[in-house]
PDB file of C-alpha atoms in Angstrom:
ATOM      1  CA  MET A   1       9.108  23.457 -16.506  1.00  0.00           C
ATOM      2  CA  LYS A   2       7.810  20.285 -14.890  1.00  0.00           C
ATOM      3  CA  GLN A   3       9.209  18.021 -17.732  1.00  0.00           C
ATOM      4  CA  ARG A   4      12.729  19.865 -17.717  1.00  0.00           C
ATOM      5  CA  LEU A   5      12.904  19.111 -13.802  1.00  0.00           C
ATOM      6  CA  LYS A   6      11.853  15.509 -14.491  1.00  0.00           C
ATOM      7  CA  THR A   7      14.512  15.216 -17.047  1.00  0.00           C
ATOM      8  CA  LEU A   8      17.077  16.712 -14.693  1.00  0.00           C
ATOM      9  CA  LEU A   9      16.099  14.628 -11.670  1.00  0.00           C
ATOM     10  CA  ASN A  10      16.051  11.154 -13.454  1.00  0.00           C
ATOM     11  CA  THR A  11      17.942   8.006 -12.269  1.00  0.00           C
ATOM     12  CA  SER A  12      21.125   9.076 -13.627  1.00  0.00           C
ATOM     13  CA  MET A  13      21.201  11.888 -10.806  1.00  0.00           C
ATOM     14  CA  PHE A  14      21.001   9.300  -8.042  1.00  0.00           C
ATOM     15  CA  ARG A  15      23.708   7.327  -9.385  1.00  0.00           C
ATOM     16  CA  PHE A  16      25.665  10.410  -9.739  1.00  0.00           C
ATOM     17  CA  LEU A  17      25.055  11.391  -6.114  1.00  0.00           C
ATOM     18  CA  LEU A  18      26.142   7.989  -5.063  1.00  0.00           C
ATOM     19  CA  VAL A  19      29.330   7.994  -7.020  1.00  0.00           C
ATOM     20  CA  GLY A  20      29.793  11.641  -5.587  1.00  0.00           C
ATOM     21  CA  CYS A  21      29.682  10.217  -2.203  1.00  0.00           C
ATOM     22  CA  VAL A  22      32.555   7.960  -2.617  1.00  0.00           C
ATOM     23  CA  ASN A  23      34.522  10.667  -4.505  1.00  0.00           C
ATOM     24  CA  THR A  24      33.757  13.178  -1.896  1.00  0.00           C
ATOM     25  CA  LEU A  25      34.962  11.092   0.853  1.00  0.00           C
ATOM     26  CA  VAL A  26      38.166  10.073  -0.824  1.00  0.00           C
ATOM     27  CA  GLY A  27      38.602  13.626  -2.192  1.00  0.00           C
ATOM     28  CA  ALA A  28      37.969  15.366   1.343  1.00  0.00           C
ATOM     29  CA  CYS A  29      40.667  13.051   3.022  1.00  0.00           C
ATOM     30  CA  ILE A  30      43.074  13.902   0.242  1.00  0.00           C
ATOM     31  CA  MET A  31      42.219  17.739   0.227  1.00  0.00           C
ATOM     32  CA  PHE A  32      41.807  18.262   3.840  1.00  0.00           C
ATOM     33  CA  GLY A  33      44.725  16.146   4.584  1.00  0.00           C
ATOM     34  CA  LEU A  34      47.242  17.881   2.509  1.00  0.00           C
ATOM     35  CA  TYR A  35      45.980  21.252   3.482  1.00  0.00           C
ATOM     36  CA  ASN A  36      45.997  20.745   7.338  1.00  0.00           C
ATOM     37  CA  LEU A  37      48.372  17.904   7.764  1.00  0.00           C
ATOM     38  CA  ALA A  38      51.025  18.464   4.947  1.00  0.00           C
ATOM     39  CA  HIS A  39      50.449  22.267   4.924  1.00  0.00           C
ATOM     40  CA  TRP A  40      49.942  22.666   1.144  1.00  0.00           C
ATOM     41  CA  SER A  41      48.197  25.790  -0.083  1.00  0.00           C
ATOM     42  CA  TYR A  42      44.476  25.994  -0.611  1.00  0.00           C
ATOM     43  CA  TRP A  43      44.982  25.856  -4.265  1.00  0.00           C
ATOM     44  CA  ALA A  44      47.409  23.093  -4.316  1.00  0.00           C
ATOM     45  CA  ALA A  45      45.436  20.912  -1.875  1.00  0.00           C
ATOM     46  CA  SER A  46      42.076  21.391  -3.860  1.00  0.00           C
ATOM     47  CA  ALA A  47      43.916  20.738  -7.195  1.00  0.00           C
ATOM     48  CA  ALA A  48      45.554  17.687  -6.118  1.00  0.00           C
ATOM     49  CA  ASN A  49      42.155  16.412  -4.791  1.00  0.00           C
ATOM     50  CA  TYR A  50      40.320  17.032  -8.135  1.00  0.00           C
ATOM     51  CA  THR A  51      43.075  15.818 -10.329  1.00  0.00           C
ATOM     52  CA  LEU A  52      43.283  12.373  -8.445  1.00  0.00           C
ATOM     53  CA  THR A  53      39.446  11.930  -7.794  1.00  0.00           C
ATOM     54  CA  SER A  54      38.627  13.194 -11.562  1.00  0.00           C
ATOM     55  CA  ILE A  55      40.149   9.995 -12.834  1.00  0.00           C
ATOM     56  CA  LEU A  56      37.998   7.668 -10.596  1.00  0.00           C
ATOM     57  CA  SER A  57      35.039   9.888 -11.454  1.00  0.00           C
ATOM     58  CA  TYR A  58      35.587   9.601 -14.980  1.00  0.00           C
ATOM     59  CA  PHE A  59      35.219   5.964 -15.051  1.00  0.00           C
ATOM     60  CA  LEU A  60      32.511   5.547 -12.544  1.00  0.00           C
ATOM     61  CA  ASN A  61      30.303   8.299 -14.141  1.00  0.00           C
ATOM     62  CA  LYS A  62      31.016   7.093 -17.719  1.00  0.00           C
ATOM     63  CA  TYR A  63      30.165   3.488 -17.084  1.00  0.00           C
ATOM     64  CA  PHE A  64      28.028   3.485 -13.948  1.00  0.00           C
ATOM     65  CA  THR A  65      26.126   6.833 -13.827  1.00  0.00           C
ATOM     66  CA  PHE A  66      25.635   7.920 -17.567  1.00  0.00           C
ATOM     67  CA  ARG A  67      26.245   4.466 -19.155  1.00  0.00           C
ATOM     68  CA  SER A  68      27.920   5.945 -22.075  1.00  0.00           C
ATOM     69  CA  LYS A  69      29.143   3.409 -24.605  1.00  0.00           C
ATOM     70  CA  THR A  70      30.947   5.924 -26.656  1.00  0.00           C
ATOM     71  CA  ARG A  71      34.693   5.655 -26.900  1.00  0.00           C
ATOM     72  CA  SER A  72      36.274   8.941 -28.128  1.00  0.00           C
ATOM     73  CA  PHE A  73      38.872  11.151 -27.465  1.00  0.00           C
ATOM     74  CA  ALA A  74      36.401  13.906 -27.693  1.00  0.00           C
ATOM     75  CA  GLU A  75      34.496  12.654 -24.946  1.00  0.00           C
ATOM     76  CA  VAL A  76      37.646  12.479 -22.622  1.00  0.00           C
ATOM     77  CA  LEU A  77      38.342  16.065 -23.878  1.00  0.00           C
ATOM     78  CA  ARG A  78      34.859  17.214 -22.926  1.00  0.00           C
ATOM     79  CA  PHE A  79      34.992  15.627 -19.351  1.00  0.00           C
ATOM     80  CA  ILE A  80      38.386  17.280 -18.816  1.00  0.00           C
ATOM     81  CA  ALA A  81      37.143  20.728 -19.835  1.00  0.00           C
ATOM     82  CA  ASN A  82      33.985  20.057 -17.560  1.00  0.00           C
ATOM     83  CA  ILE A  83      36.191  19.351 -14.478  1.00  0.00           C
ATOM     84  CA  ALA A  84      38.472  22.209 -15.097  1.00  0.00           C
ATOM     85  CA  ILE A  85      35.640  24.854 -15.695  1.00  0.00           C
ATOM     86  CA  CYS A  86      33.588  23.611 -12.838  1.00  0.00           C
ATOM     87  CA  TYR A  87      36.878  23.586 -10.522  1.00  0.00           C
ATOM     88  CA  LEU A  88      37.695  27.312 -11.439  1.00  0.00           C
ATOM     89  CA  ILE A  89      34.123  28.415 -11.057  1.00  0.00           C
ATOM     90  CA  ALA A  90      33.507  26.421  -7.698  1.00  0.00           C
ATOM     91  CA  TYR A  91      36.751  27.394  -5.997  1.00  0.00           C
ATOM     92  CA  GLY A  92      37.291  30.649  -7.344  1.00  0.00           C
ATOM     93  CA  ALA A  93      33.792  31.801  -6.313  1.00  0.00           C
ATOM     94  CA  ALA A  94      34.006  30.137  -2.795  1.00  0.00           C
ATOM     95  CA  LYS A  95      37.133  31.724  -1.512  1.00  0.00           C
ATOM     96  CA  PRO A  96      36.123  35.347  -2.012  1.00  0.00           C
ATOM     97  CA  LEU A  97      32.715  34.460  -0.730  1.00  0.00           C
ATOM     98  CA  VAL A  98      33.705  32.924   2.330  1.00  0.00           C
ATOM     99  CA  ARG A  99      36.616  35.403   2.985  1.00  0.00           C
ATOM    100  CA  LEU A 100      33.827  38.332   2.816  1.00  0.00           C
ATOM    101  CA  LEU A 101      31.336  36.174   5.091  1.00  0.00           C
ATOM    102  CA  LEU A 102      34.171  35.276   7.535  1.00  0.00           C
ATOM    103  CA  SER A 103      36.319  38.328   7.464  1.00  0.00           C
ATOM    104  CA  ASP A 104      36.972  38.005  11.120  1.00  0.00           C
ATOM    105  CA  ALA A 105      37.966  34.324  11.060  1.00  0.00           C
ATOM    106  CA  GLY A 106      41.520  33.029  10.830  1.00  0.00           C
ATOM    107  CA  GLU A 107      43.073  32.041   7.317  1.00  0.00           C
ATOM    108  CA  ALA A 108      42.839  28.541   8.039  1.00  0.00           C
ATOM    109  CA  LEU A 109      39.310  28.392   9.154  1.00  0.00           C
ATOM    110  CA  ARG A 110      38.245  30.521   6.120  1.00  0.00           C
ATOM    111  CA  ASP A 111      40.241  28.112   3.858  1.00  0.00           C
ATOM    112  CA  ASN A 112      38.626  25.138   5.167  1.00  0.00           C
ATOM    113  CA  VAL A 113      35.119  26.512   4.777  1.00  0.00           C
ATOM    114  CA  SER A 114      36.074  27.643   1.537  1.00  0.00           C
ATOM    115  CA  MET A 115      37.040  24.128   0.329  1.00  0.00           C
ATOM    116  CA  LEU A 116      33.865  22.732   1.834  1.00  0.00           C
ATOM    117  CA  ALA A 117      31.794  25.479   0.106  1.00  0.00           C
ATOM    118  CA  GLY A 118      33.774  24.608  -3.083  1.00  0.00           C
ATOM    119  CA  MET A 119      33.060  20.925  -2.809  1.00  0.00           C
ATOM    120  CA  VAL A 120      29.149  21.840  -2.844  1.00  0.00           C
ATOM    121  CA  LEU A 121      29.327  24.314  -5.801  1.00  0.00           C
ATOM    122  CA  PHE A 122      31.627  21.984  -7.734  1.00  0.00           C
ATOM    123  CA  THR A 123      29.166  19.010  -7.345  1.00  0.00           C
ATOM    124  CA  CYS A 124      26.142  21.101  -8.767  1.00  0.00           C
ATOM    125  CA  CYS A 125      28.118  22.358 -11.617  1.00  0.00           C
ATOM    126  CA  ASN A 126      29.700  19.080 -12.478  1.00  0.00           C
ATOM    127  CA  TYR A 127      26.511  17.256 -12.460  1.00  0.00           C
ATOM    128  CA  ILE A 128      24.998  19.378 -15.066  1.00  0.00           C
ATOM    129  CA  GLY A 129      28.366  19.640 -17.155  1.00  0.00           C
ATOM    130  CA  GLN A 130      28.739  15.811 -17.158  1.00  0.00           C
ATOM    131  CA  ARG A 131      25.058  15.159 -17.973  1.00  0.00           C
ATOM    132  CA  PHE A 132      24.574  17.564 -20.620  1.00  0.00           C
ATOM    133  CA  PHE A 133      28.065  18.081 -21.922  1.00  0.00           C
ATOM    134  CA  ALA A 134      30.752  15.617 -21.075  1.00  0.00           C
ATOM    135  CA  PHE A 135      28.480  12.299 -21.556  1.00  0.00           C
ATOM    136  CA  LYS A 136      25.682  13.742 -23.587  1.00  0.00           C
ATOM    137  CA  LYS A 137      23.821  11.289 -25.609  1.00  0.00           C
ATOM    138  CA  ASP A 138      23.804  12.142 -29.224  1.00  0.00           C
TER     139      ASP A 138
END
């Protein structure tokens, strides 16, 4: 168990968190701006965020975080699949969970808290998916 934890918590995790901080700041501005200022829906604002920041994330995580030298279409497809699956899991779980927990709150507050919770869930799922699936070492 200790070895598995050590494998999971190596330097790539810290580089991933650094890249994640940049992506999170950019993404939060996009998502909350589109939702609160441009009045886009929960799903449209969060999807726009992850579509745009995933492009940045791919290059930063490929070359900086996981130092992948692989040049293959399969790697790109694994990355896209990972992002899509993590997005659906994180945001699909966050919205009903927050709706249940904040049932007396207004829709805008629930959606904002859901997007924040989705960001946290997405980050956890995404690290595992990128580390062991998208940029896995052969």
